Structure formats: structure tokens, C-alpha cells
Amino acid sequence: MQKMVKRIISMGIALMLMFSLSACGSGNNGDKSKENGTAGSAGSKETGGEASKEDPAELTMAFLIFGSVPNDMQKVNDAINTYLLDKVNCKLKMVPINASNYSQQIDLMLTSGETLDLLADGTITAFFNYTSHAAKGQLYPMNDLLGKYGEGIKKALGDYTNAASVNGEVYGVATNRDLAARTSFICRTSLLKKYNIDPSTIKTYDDLENMFKTIKNKETGVTPAMIGQTASGTIFDSMGLSFDTNGDQLSDMIGVLMDNQKLKVSNYYETDLCKAAALKAYDWYKKGYILQDATTNQSSGEDLVKAGSLFGFFGNSKPGIEKQETSLCGEEMTEIVMSDTLSDTQKVTGFMWSIAAGSKYPEKAMQVLDLMYTDPTFVNLLDHGIEGTHYQMVDKDKGIIDYPEGINSSSSGYDMGVDFEFGNQMLSYIWNGDSPTLWNDLDSFNKSAIVSKAMGFQFDSTNVKAEYAAVTSVIDKYKRALGQGTVNPNKVLPEFIEMLQKAGIDTIIKEKQTQLDTFAKSNNIQ
């Protein structure tokens, strides 16, 4: 459980957007994965054998972490190199970089000519600049490499392999984790039971409001709800395009699909749905159902629940969220699902792996990357370190692990909690206490998603750079207050819309529609 807490705390920064990217492990699915991994890595070993007559290639791999560099990083790195020398005749220099300056450091490495071969990249703008890197020619084109050395990656990701392609060329491959999300309200189980509230009956705004009213009237000092999981979350982010509609934010909500099966780009902030959401937030705010200090609050939903001042919060979720949030909040939590499961480009491409354009060994880098999607031994070295030192096997058949005796998450020499980042998370061992079927559940969750027809579309704002900056500034000024219910939408929303238009949002939407039409034609999407 301590492991899970650390992981979720780390991901809380990003998932803005989402409830954290989950735990670890490998249940029955893990057994099959091991078989697949053995088969997948056999080809790599053969390649390594052929290359073993040559000096081993030395690759540099940069990746993101949310805390300090583990004390045993070099020890694990040495164990990984022993393994890779046998598999593909190469050594790997692991370069962990803290999330707070990852984006800047990677940009510097790519522009300065510093040695770099493999890098974690993606479309979560708090950490990554994938679109910019690809546009500037800083990433190595992967299409041919995937065909020669990336069959394991393609098998693991399926249709999502090309989700981040730019003009038909792949420059980054997504990590195999939760590739979809649903909107949920996560709340304290004890209060549901105390007031005989059946979570299965909560389906609509009205159902939520009745529940909030009960908590407000009967639990002194407890606010019923926080609109988002993070302090800056708004009702537009948590429920705007998933409640009563299956939309696609097209990454930035500056031009969206109101229906992810129809490729019509719209201004969400002008829609009746946006106004209804803003009015609902305002109504809840006036009634005291949501945070009264929302625009100044800096605490997460989990922190406020743990402090006893909050009943629950909205956010994106997936299988295993109840156990994760129970651990983080310090008491049992219940998930109330409020939407269908949706998948779009942003959810898939948030975390990816790329090869630097300046790599001296792109083919070898692809071979190592393929191992990250096929080889359980390699994946679990990256994720969990050395067996017997950083973890011990509890159930080998099910792939269940725990800390060795006398070791915990604080004292472990290798406990980064970023297993969602290293290729195929479904090859990772499961920590004792998590569901032993976690990866089967997650796989089913991904497959159940309603996939946007715009999957793989990447908007290039170069042609509307000035308008994009101006519109972003307007959104920063108005969105949080409107989306957290602290201002009257009848007065402020028209002003917001007018300022967006003056800033050039219609020009951006027109450009985005043109690019989307071209994308659809190129990919034969009707």
C-alpha cells in the first residue's frame, strides 16, 4: 500500500487530467505476457548474438521521475546492462530527470547535441514537448524501425501504435497502460453507508445534488464536493465533454468534437452544454455543495478528504481506482461512475517513448525499446529493481511481489513509482494488496472504450501562433472562476466568449478543422 501511495502522489501532478496512472503487477495475464515476452525477446537475443562480435553499443536513456534519484540507481543500471549485453549487445546509461525540469532539460539535450538515444516524451504539456520535437526534426522517424525491430511494440499497442504519427510518420510510441478514461465521483464510503446512499442509483446531476444536499445538511464542516481532483480542476475538464455526451477535447479544448464519432470542430465555450455546466457549478457553489475557496485552494481532493473536510471529488478514473484512492485518502473510498469509457489521442499519447534524431544507434535503440514491451525480466528490472534487494516474490505464478523484510517504500533503494512509464506496464509485477487481476481488468477497460474518430490527430498551431497565445491567455483569465462556480455565468460567460472571439478562437477552429479534414482524408476516415 505504501508503494501505491507514493505512485499516486507522483502522478497527481500530471493527471490534472486524470486519476493517477496505476499500480503495478501481473496476474494471470502476466503469465501469458511472460510467455509472449520470452518469445518476443528470443529474436532480440539472436540479434544480440550476431552483434556480439562487435563492441557493445552504449545508449543513453532519459526518463521522468517525480522524486529524487534512487540511491541504488547505479546498482540497478549495472544489473540492466548485464542483461542487455546478453540480449542485444548494448549498455544503457539511465538518466532520471525530475518532472519539475524534465521538459527544459530534454529540450537542452536535444538542441545542444548532448548524447541521447531513448527519451520519454509525450503530449502532457506539463512535462513534454513531443509535437514540437517532432516538428523540429529532433526525433528519429520510426516507421521502418518498427517494421524491422518493433513487432513486439506493434503487438502490444495494436491500432494505437500510430496514435502519435505526424504526416504519416511515427516519432513516438505510447506506453501500454490505461489508454482510456471515464468520469467518476470518488467519495467516502463511510458517509455513503451512514446515510444509506446507494451509489448504484447515482446517474445524473440531480442524483448527485440530492446526495450533496444530504451531506451538506447532516455533516457539519464537510463540503460535499470538489469539482476536480486537483486545485485548478473545473467542471469543464471533469464533466464537460463526458457527461451526457461523448466528446473529444482534441488535446486543448480550443476547438473540440462534441461527438467523438463526428469530425466537426466546435467552440465548446459557446455551446449550451458549456453554459449548463457553468450554471450547475454556480448553483452548487451558492448552495455550499462545492468548495467556497475554490479559486484560491491549493490542496488536492485527496488531501482535503484526508483532513476530514471533504466528502468527495470528480476526476477521470479506471480499474483499481478505489484501492488507490483508499490508500491515498486514508479511508475507504467508493467510485461512482458518471460516464462512458472514452479514448482519444491525448489519453493515449500522454506518455510515450521516442528515439532522438541524433542517436548514433537508432536500430539498437529500437531493439531495446522492443524489449521494454515484450520482455518481463527487463521491464521488472526497470520498474522494481533487483529481486531480493528491492522486492521479493510472494506468488511467482501470479507475479505478486512485496518488499523484503525490513524494507518499505521509504527505505527502499529503488522505488520510483513510474512503472506506467516503462513500455508495457502489463508485464510488470503486481504489488501485494492490489487486485491480482489488475492487468486483465485494465486490458478489458481499454478495449471497452468508445474510441474517437480523431484518434491520432495532432494539431499544429504554427499557422495560428499569435491567436493561440491570445486565446490561451483569455482562457487562463476566465475558465477557473466559471468552471468552479465562483462567478455568475449569465454575466461572465458572454464576456468570456466575446474575449475569445476577439483573441481569434474562430481562426484557430477553422485551422484545426482544415487539418482534421486532411487527417481524415489521409486515413480514409469517414
Coordinates of C-alpha atoms in Angstrom, one line a residue:
M1 CA 0.0 0.0 0.0
Q2 CA 2.9 2.4 0.8
K3 CA 4.0 1.8 -2.8
M4 CA 0.7 2.7 -4.1
V5 CA 0.5 6.0 -2.1
K6 CA 3.9 7.1 -3.5
R7 CA 2.8 6.3 -7.0
I8 CA -0.4 8.2 -6.8
I9 CA 1.2 11.2 -5.2
S10 CA 3.7 11.3 -8.0
M11 CA 1.0 11.2 -10.7
G12 CA -1.2 13.7 -9.1
I13 CA 0.9 16.4 -10.7
A14 CA 0.0 15.3 -14.2
L15 CA -3.2 13.9 -14.1
M16 CA -4.7 17.0 -14.0
L17 CA -6.5 15.3 -16.1
M18 CA -6.7 12.0 -14.6
F19 CA -6.6 10.0 -11.6
S20 CA -3.2 8.6 -11.4
L21 CA -1.7 6.1 -13.7
S22 CA -2.0 3.0 -11.7
A23 CA -0.1 0.5 -9.7
C24 CA 2.0 -2.4 -10.9
G25 CA 1.8 -6.1 -11.4
S26 CA 0.9 -9.0 -13.4
G27 CA -1.8 -11.5 -12.7
N28 CA -3.0 -14.4 -15.0
N29 CA -2.4 -12.0 -17.9
G30 CA 1.1 -11.6 -16.6
D31 CA 1.7 -15.4 -17.1
K32 CA 0.7 -15.1 -20.7
S33 CA 2.8 -12.0 -21.0
K34 CA 5.8 -13.8 -19.8
E35 CA 5.3 -16.4 -22.5
N36 CA 5.0 -13.7 -25.1
G37 CA 7.9 -11.9 -23.6
T38 CA 10.1 -14.9 -23.9
A39 CA 9.1 -15.4 -27.5
G40 CA 9.5 -11.7 -28.3
S41 CA 12.9 -11.4 -26.7
A42 CA 14.3 -14.5 -28.4
G43 CA 14.6 -12.6 -31.7
S44 CA 16.4 -9.8 -29.8
K45 CA 18.8 -12.3 -28.3
E46 CA 19.5 -13.7 -31.7
T47 CA 20.3 -10.2 -33.0
G48 CA 22.5 -9.7 -29.9
G49 CA 24.3 -12.9 -30.7
E50 CA 25.1 -11.8 -34.2
A51 CA 26.3 -8.4 -33.0
S52 CA 28.3 -9.8 -30.0
K53 CA 31.4 -9.9 -32.2
E54 CA 31.3 -6.2 -32.2
D55 CA 31.9 -3.8 -29.3
P56 CA 28.6 -3.2 -27.4
A57 CA 26.7 -0.1 -28.3
E58 CA 26.3 2.4 -25.5
L59 CA 22.9 4.1 -25.3
T60 CA 21.7 7.0 -23.2
M61 CA 18.1 6.8 -22.0
A62 CA 16.4 9.8 -20.3
F63 CA 13.2 9.4 -18.4
L64 CA 11.0 11.3 -16.0
I65 CA 10.7 10.8 -12.2
F66 CA 8.7 12.6 -9.6
G67 CA 11.2 12.5 -6.7
S68 CA 14.9 12.2 -6.0
V69 CA 17.2 9.8 -7.9
P70 CA 17.1 6.4 -6.1
N71 CA 20.1 5.6 -4.0
D72 CA 20.5 2.2 -5.9
M73 CA 20.1 3.6 -9.4
Q74 CA 23.6 2.7 -10.4
K75 CA 23.2 -0.8 -8.9
V76 CA 20.1 -1.4 -10.9
N77 CA 21.6 0.2 -14.0
D78 CA 24.5 -2.3 -13.8
A79 CA 22.1 -5.2 -13.5
I80 CA 20.2 -4.0 -16.5
N81 CA 23.4 -3.7 -18.5
T82 CA 24.4 -7.3 -17.6
Y83 CA 21.1 -8.4 -19.0
L84 CA 21.2 -6.2 -22.1
L85 CA 24.7 -7.3 -23.1
D86 CA 23.4 -10.8 -23.4
K87 CA 20.2 -9.8 -25.2
V88 CA 21.2 -7.2 -27.7
N89 CA 24.9 -6.5 -27.0
C90 CA 24.5 -3.0 -25.6
K91 CA 24.8 -0.9 -22.5
L92 CA 22.3 1.6 -21.3
K93 CA 23.1 4.7 -19.3
M94 CA 19.9 5.6 -17.4
V95 CA 19.4 9.3 -16.9
P96 CA 16.5 10.1 -14.5
I97 CA 15.3 13.7 -14.6
N98 CA 12.8 15.2 -12.1
A99 CA 9.4 16.2 -13.5
S100 CA 9.9 19.8 -12.4
N101 CA 12.6 20.5 -15.0
Y102 CA 12.2 17.5 -17.4
S103 CA 10.9 19.5 -20.3
Q104 CA 13.6 22.1 -20.1
Q105 CA 16.4 19.5 -19.7
I106 CA 15.2 17.4 -22.6
D107 CA 15.0 20.4 -24.9
L108 CA 18.5 21.3 -23.9
M109 CA 19.8 17.8 -24.6
L110 CA 18.1 17.7 -28.0
T111 CA 19.4 21.1 -29.1
S112 CA 22.9 21.0 -27.6
G113 CA 24.0 17.8 -29.3
E114 CA 24.4 16.0 -26.0
T115 CA 24.4 12.2 -26.2
L116 CA 20.8 11.0 -26.2
D117 CA 19.3 7.9 -27.7
L118 CA 16.0 7.0 -26.0
L119 CA 13.7 9.5 -24.3
A120 CA 10.4 9.5 -22.6
D121 CA 8.2 12.1 -24.4
G122 CA 4.5 12.7 -24.8
T123 CA 1.7 15.2 -25.1
I124 CA 1.2 16.1 -21.4
T125 CA 2.4 19.7 -21.8
A126 CA 3.3 20.0 -18.1
F127 CA 6.2 17.6 -18.8
F128 CA 6.7 17.1 -22.6
N129 CA 7.0 18.8 -25.9
Y130 CA 6.5 15.9 -28.3
T131 CA 4.7 17.8 -31.1
S132 CA 7.4 20.5 -31.1
H133 CA 10.2 17.9 -31.0
A134 CA 8.7 16.1 -34.0
A135 CA 8.1 19.3 -35.9
K136 CA 11.7 20.5 -35.4
G137 CA 13.2 17.2 -36.7
Q138 CA 14.6 16.3 -33.2
L139 CA 13.1 12.8 -33.2
Y140 CA 14.1 9.8 -35.3
P141 CA 11.4 8.6 -37.7
M142 CA 10.2 5.1 -36.5
N143 CA 8.2 3.6 -39.3
D144 CA 11.0 1.5 -40.8
L145 CA 12.5 0.7 -37.4
L146 CA 9.1 -0.6 -36.1
G147 CA 8.9 -2.9 -39.2
K148 CA 12.3 -4.3 -38.6
Y149 CA 12.7 -4.4 -34.8
G150 CA 9.4 -3.3 -33.3
E151 CA 7.0 -6.2 -33.8
G152 CA 6.6 -6.6 -30.0
I153 CA 5.6 -2.9 -29.7
K154 CA 3.1 -3.2 -32.5
K155 CA 1.6 -6.3 -31.0
A156 CA 1.3 -4.7 -27.5
L157 CA -0.3 -1.4 -28.8
G158 CA -2.3 -2.6 -31.8
D159 CA -4.0 0.2 -33.6
Y160 CA -2.6 2.7 -31.0
T161 CA 0.9 2.2 -32.5
N162 CA 0.3 5.1 -34.9
A163 CA -1.6 7.3 -32.5
A164 CA 1.2 9.9 -32.4
S165 CA 2.1 9.8 -36.1
V166 CA 2.9 13.2 -37.8
N167 CA 2.2 13.3 -41.5
G168 CA 2.1 9.5 -41.6
E169 CA 5.4 9.0 -39.7
V170 CA 5.7 7.7 -36.2
Y171 CA 8.0 9.6 -33.9
G172 CA 6.9 8.2 -30.6
V173 CA 5.1 5.1 -29.3
A174 CA 2.7 5.2 -26.4
T175 CA 3.3 3.2 -23.2
N176 CA 0.9 0.3 -22.7
R177 CA -1.1 1.4 -19.7
D178 CA -4.6 2.9 -19.2
L179 CA -5.4 4.2 -22.7
A180 CA -8.9 5.5 -21.8
A181 CA -10.8 7.2 -19.0
R182 CA -14.2 7.6 -17.5
T183 CA -15.6 10.4 -15.4
S184 CA -16.3 9.4 -11.8
F185 CA -17.1 10.9 -8.4
I186 CA -14.8 9.4 -5.7
C187 CA -16.3 9.7 -2.2
R188 CA -16.1 8.4 1.4
T189 CA -17.6 5.0 1.8
S190 CA -18.3 5.6 5.5
L191 CA -20.7 8.5 4.7
L192 CA -22.5 6.6 2.0
K193 CA -23.2 3.9 4.5
K194 CA -24.1 6.3 7.3
Y195 CA -26.8 7.9 5.2
N196 CA -27.9 4.8 3.3
I197 CA -26.9 6.2 -0.1
D198 CA -26.8 3.6 -2.8
P199 CA -24.0 4.6 -5.2
S200 CA -25.5 2.5 -8.0
T201 CA -28.5 4.8 -8.1
I202 CA -26.4 8.0 -8.8
K203 CA -26.6 8.6 -12.6
T204 CA -27.5 12.3 -13.2
Y205 CA -26.7 15.8 -12.0
D206 CA -30.0 15.6 -9.9
D207 CA -28.9 12.4 -8.3
L208 CA -25.6 14.0 -7.3
E209 CA -27.3 17.1 -6.0
N210 CA -29.6 15.0 -3.8
M211 CA -26.6 13.3 -2.3
F212 CA -24.7 16.6 -1.9
K213 CA -27.8 18.0 -0.1
T214 CA -27.7 15.2 2.4
I215 CA -24.0 15.6 3.2
K216 CA -24.3 19.4 3.4
N217 CA -27.3 19.3 5.8
K218 CA -26.1 16.5 8.1
E219 CA -22.3 16.6 8.1
T220 CA -21.1 19.8 9.8
G221 CA -17.8 21.1 8.5
V222 CA -17.8 18.7 5.5
T223 CA -18.0 20.2 1.9
P224 CA -19.9 17.7 -0.3
A225 CA -17.7 18.0 -3.4
M226 CA -14.6 19.4 -5.2
I227 CA -15.2 19.9 -8.9
G228 CA -11.8 18.4 -9.9
Q229 CA -9.2 16.2 -8.4
T230 CA -6.6 19.0 -8.4
A231 CA -6.9 22.5 -7.2
S232 CA -7.2 24.0 -10.7
G233 CA -9.7 21.5 -12.0
T234 CA -13.0 22.8 -13.4
I235 CA -16.4 21.3 -14.2
F236 CA -15.5 21.7 -17.9
D237 CA -12.5 19.4 -17.5
S238 CA -14.1 16.8 -15.3
M239 CA -17.6 16.6 -16.8
G240 CA -17.7 19.0 -19.8
L241 CA -17.3 16.5 -22.7
S242 CA -18.2 13.2 -21.0
F243 CA -21.4 13.9 -19.1
D244 CA -24.4 13.4 -21.5
T245 CA -22.1 13.4 -24.5
N246 CA -19.0 11.5 -25.7
G247 CA -16.7 14.3 -26.8
D248 CA -13.1 14.7 -27.6
Q249 CA -11.1 17.7 -26.3
L250 CA -8.7 17.5 -29.2
S251 CA -6.0 17.9 -26.6
D252 CA -6.5 21.5 -25.6
M253 CA -10.3 22.3 -25.7
I254 CA -9.6 25.1 -28.1
G255 CA -11.9 23.6 -30.7
V256 CA -13.4 20.3 -29.7
L257 CA -15.5 17.4 -31.0
M258 CA -18.9 17.5 -29.2
D259 CA -19.3 13.9 -30.5
N260 CA -16.2 11.9 -30.9
Q261 CA -17.8 10.0 -33.8
K262 CA -18.3 13.2 -35.9
L263 CA -15.4 15.2 -37.1
K264 CA -16.9 18.6 -36.7
V265 CA -14.8 21.1 -34.7
S266 CA -16.8 23.4 -32.4
N267 CA -16.2 26.1 -29.8
Y268 CA -17.2 24.3 -26.6
Y269 CA -17.4 27.5 -24.7
E270 CA -20.3 28.7 -27.0
T271 CA -22.4 25.6 -26.6
D272 CA -25.5 25.0 -24.5
L273 CA -23.6 22.2 -22.8
C274 CA -20.9 24.5 -21.5
K275 CA -23.5 27.0 -20.2
A276 CA -25.4 24.3 -18.5
A277 CA -22.2 23.0 -16.8
A278 CA -21.2 26.5 -15.7
L279 CA -24.7 27.2 -14.3
K280 CA -24.7 23.9 -12.4
A281 CA -21.3 24.8 -10.9
Y282 CA -22.6 28.2 -9.9
D283 CA -25.7 26.8 -8.4
W284 CA -23.7 24.2 -6.4
Y285 CA -21.4 26.9 -5.2
K286 CA -24.2 29.1 -4.0
K287 CA -25.7 26.2 -2.1
G288 CA -22.4 25.3 -0.5
Y289 CA -22.1 22.0 -2.2
I290 CA -18.7 22.7 -3.6
L291 CA -15.6 24.4 -2.2
Q292 CA -16.2 28.0 -1.3
D293 CA -12.5 28.9 -1.6
A294 CA -12.2 27.1 -4.9
T295 CA -10.2 29.7 -6.8
T296 CA -7.6 30.1 -4.0
N297 CA -7.5 26.5 -2.8
Q298 CA -4.1 24.8 -3.4
S299 CA -4.9 21.4 -1.9
S300 CA -5.8 18.2 -3.8
G301 CA -9.1 16.4 -3.3
E302 CA -7.2 13.6 -1.6
D303 CA -5.6 16.0 0.9
L304 CA -9.0 17.5 1.8
V305 CA -10.6 14.1 2.3
K306 CA -7.8 13.0 4.5
A307 CA -8.2 16.2 6.5
G308 CA -11.9 15.3 7.0
S309 CA -13.3 18.5 5.3
L310 CA -14.4 17.0 2.0
F311 CA -16.8 14.2 1.1
G312 CA -15.5 13.5 -2.5
F313 CA -14.2 14.8 -5.8
F314 CA -14.6 14.4 -9.6
G315 CA -12.0 13.2 -12.0
N316 CA -11.0 10.7 -14.6
S317 CA -10.7 7.1 -13.5
K318 CA -10.0 3.5 -14.4
P319 CA -9.9 -0.1 -12.9
G320 CA -8.2 -0.1 -9.5
I321 CA -9.0 3.5 -8.6
E322 CA -10.9 2.6 -5.4
K323 CA -7.9 0.8 -3.9
Q324 CA -5.5 3.6 -4.9
E325 CA -7.7 6.4 -3.6
T326 CA -8.4 4.5 -0.4
S327 CA -4.7 4.3 0.2
L328 CA -4.1 7.9 -0.6
C329 CA -7.1 9.3 1.3
G330 CA -6.6 7.2 4.4
E331 CA -10.0 5.7 4.4
E332 CA -12.2 3.5 2.2
M333 CA -13.4 5.3 -0.9
T334 CA -16.1 4.4 -3.4
E335 CA -16.1 5.2 -7.2
I336 CA -19.4 6.4 -8.7
V337 CA -19.1 6.1 -12.5
M338 CA -20.7 9.0 -14.3
S339 CA -19.8 8.5 -17.9
D340 CA -18.9 6.0 -20.6
T341 CA -15.3 5.0 -21.1
L342 CA -13.7 7.2 -23.8
S343 CA -10.4 7.1 -25.6
D344 CA -8.8 9.8 -27.6
T345 CA -5.3 10.9 -28.8
Q346 CA -4.4 12.8 -25.6
K347 CA -5.2 9.8 -23.3
V348 CA -3.0 7.5 -25.5
T349 CA -0.1 9.8 -26.2
G350 CA 0.3 11.4 -22.8
F351 CA 3.3 9.2 -22.1
M352 CA 5.4 7.8 -25.0
W353 CA 8.9 6.8 -26.0
S354 CA 10.9 8.3 -28.8
I355 CA 14.4 7.9 -30.3
A356 CA 16.5 11.1 -30.6
A357 CA 17.3 12.1 -34.1
G358 CA 20.9 12.4 -33.2
S359 CA 21.2 8.9 -31.9
K360 CA 24.2 7.0 -33.3
Y361 CA 22.5 3.7 -32.8
P362 CA 18.8 4.1 -33.8
E363 CA 18.4 0.4 -34.7
K364 CA 19.9 -0.7 -31.4
A365 CA 17.7 1.8 -29.6
M366 CA 14.6 0.3 -31.2
Q367 CA 15.7 -3.2 -30.2
V368 CA 16.0 -2.1 -26.6
L369 CA 12.6 -0.3 -26.8
D370 CA 11.0 -3.5 -28.2
L371 CA 12.3 -5.4 -25.1
M372 CA 10.5 -2.8 -23.0
Y373 CA 7.2 -4.0 -24.5
T374 CA 7.9 -7.8 -24.6
D375 CA 10.5 -8.9 -22.0
P376 CA 9.2 -9.2 -18.4
T377 CA 12.7 -9.5 -17.0
F378 CA 13.8 -6.2 -18.5
V379 CA 10.5 -4.5 -17.6
N380 CA 10.6 -5.5 -14.0
L381 CA 14.3 -4.5 -13.6
L382 CA 13.3 -1.1 -14.8
D383 CA 10.1 -1.0 -12.7
H384 CA 11.1 -2.7 -9.4
G385 CA 14.9 -3.2 -9.4
I386 CA 16.6 -6.3 -8.2
E387 CA 14.7 -9.3 -6.7
G388 CA 15.8 -10.0 -3.1
T389 CA 17.1 -6.5 -2.7
H390 CA 14.2 -4.2 -3.7
Y391 CA 11.4 -6.7 -3.7
Q392 CA 10.6 -10.3 -3.0
M393 CA 8.3 -12.7 -4.8
V394 CA 5.1 -13.5 -2.9
D395 CA 3.4 -15.6 -5.6
K396 CA 5.5 -16.4 -8.6
D397 CA 2.7 -17.9 -10.6
K398 CA 0.6 -14.8 -10.3
G399 CA 3.5 -12.3 -10.3
I400 CA 2.7 -10.9 -6.9
I401 CA 5.6 -9.1 -5.1
D402 CA 6.2 -7.2 -1.8
Y403 CA 9.1 -5.5 -0.1
P404 CA 11.7 -7.7 1.5
E405 CA 11.6 -8.0 5.3
G406 CA 12.6 -4.8 6.9
I407 CA 12.2 -2.7 3.8
N408 CA 9.4 -0.3 2.9
S409 CA 8.8 2.4 0.3
S410 CA 10.8 4.9 2.3
S411 CA 13.8 2.8 2.9
S412 CA 14.0 1.0 -0.4
G413 CA 17.0 2.0 -2.6
Y414 CA 14.9 1.8 -5.8
D415 CA 11.3 2.8 -5.6
M416 CA 10.5 5.4 -8.3
G417 CA 6.8 4.5 -8.8
V418 CA 6.9 5.2 -12.5
D419 CA 6.2 1.8 -13.9
F420 CA 3.5 3.3 -16.1
E421 CA 6.3 4.9 -18.0
F422 CA 8.5 1.9 -18.9
G423 CA 6.9 0.4 -22.0
N424 CA 4.4 -2.3 -21.3
Q425 CA 3.0 -1.9 -17.8
M426 CA 1.0 -5.1 -18.2
L427 CA 4.3 -7.1 -17.9
S428 CA 5.0 -5.5 -14.5
Y429 CA 4.6 -7.5 -11.3
I430 CA 1.7 -6.7 -9.0
W431 CA 2.3 -5.3 -5.5
N432 CA 0.8 -7.3 -2.7
G433 CA -2.6 -5.8 -1.9
D434 CA -3.5 -4.8 -5.4
S435 CA -6.0 -6.8 -7.4
P436 CA -4.3 -9.9 -8.8
T437 CA -6.4 -9.4 -12.0
L438 CA -5.4 -5.8 -12.4
W439 CA -3.9 -6.1 -15.8
N440 CA -6.8 -8.2 -17.2
D441 CA -9.2 -5.6 -15.8
L442 CA -7.2 -2.8 -17.4
D443 CA -7.0 -4.6 -20.7
S444 CA -10.8 -5.1 -20.8
F445 CA -11.2 -1.4 -19.8
N446 CA -9.1 -0.2 -22.7
K447 CA -11.0 -2.5 -25.1
S448 CA -14.4 -1.3 -23.9
A449 CA -13.7 2.4 -24.7
I450 CA -15.5 4.4 -27.3
V451 CA -12.6 5.4 -29.5
S452 CA -12.6 8.9 -31.0
K453 CA -12.6 9.0 -34.8
A454 CA -9.9 11.7 -34.4
M455 CA -7.5 9.2 -32.7
G456 CA -4.0 10.0 -33.9
F457 CA -4.8 13.6 -34.9
Q458 CA -2.2 16.1 -33.7
F459 CA -2.9 19.8 -34.2
D460 CA -0.1 22.1 -35.3
S461 CA -0.7 25.6 -34.1
T462 CA 2.2 27.1 -36.1
N463 CA -0.1 28.9 -38.6
V464 CA -2.1 30.5 -35.8
K465 CA 0.6 31.0 -33.3
A466 CA -0.4 34.6 -32.3
E467 CA -4.1 33.7 -32.0
Y468 CA -3.3 30.6 -30.0
A469 CA -1.3 32.6 -27.4
A470 CA -4.0 35.2 -27.1
V471 CA -6.8 32.7 -26.7
T472 CA -4.8 30.7 -24.1
S473 CA -4.4 33.9 -22.1
V474 CA -8.2 34.6 -22.2
I475 CA -8.9 31.0 -21.1
D476 CA -6.4 31.4 -18.2
K477 CA -8.3 34.5 -17.1
Y478 CA -11.9 33.2 -17.1
K479 CA -12.0 29.4 -17.1
R480 CA -11.2 28.6 -13.5
A481 CA -13.7 31.0 -12.0
L482 CA -16.5 30.0 -14.4
G483 CA -15.7 26.3 -14.1
Q484 CA -15.6 26.3 -10.3
G485 CA -18.8 28.2 -9.9
T486 CA -17.5 31.3 -8.2
V487 CA -19.0 33.8 -10.8
N488 CA -22.4 34.1 -12.4
P489 CA -22.3 32.6 -15.9
N490 CA -25.2 34.7 -17.1
K491 CA -22.9 37.7 -16.7
V492 CA -19.4 36.4 -17.2
L493 CA -19.8 33.7 -19.8
P494 CA -20.9 36.1 -22.6
E495 CA -17.9 38.3 -21.8
F496 CA -15.6 35.2 -21.9
I497 CA -17.0 34.2 -25.3
E498 CA -16.6 37.7 -26.7
M499 CA -13.0 37.9 -25.5
L500 CA -12.3 34.5 -27.1
Q501 CA -13.6 35.7 -30.4
K502 CA -11.6 38.9 -30.2
A503 CA -8.5 36.8 -29.5
G504 CA -9.1 34.7 -32.6
I505 CA -10.6 31.5 -31.5
D506 CA -12.7 31.2 -34.7
T507 CA -9.4 31.4 -36.7
I508 CA -7.9 28.6 -34.6
I509 CA -11.0 26.4 -35.0
K510 CA -11.0 27.0 -38.8
E511 CA -7.4 25.9 -39.0
K512 CA -8.0 22.9 -36.7
Q513 CA -10.9 21.8 -38.9
T514 CA -8.8 22.1 -42.0
Q515 CA -6.1 20.0 -40.5
L516 CA -8.6 17.5 -39.2
D517 CA -10.2 17.2 -42.6
T518 CA -6.8 16.5 -44.2
F519 CA -6.0 13.9 -41.5
A520 CA -9.4 12.2 -42.1
K521 CA -8.9 12.1 -45.8
S522 CA -5.3 10.7 -45.5
N523 CA -6.5 8.0 -43.2
N524 CA -9.7 7.1 -45.0
I525 CA -11.9 8.2 -42.0
Q526 CA -15.5 8.9 -42.9

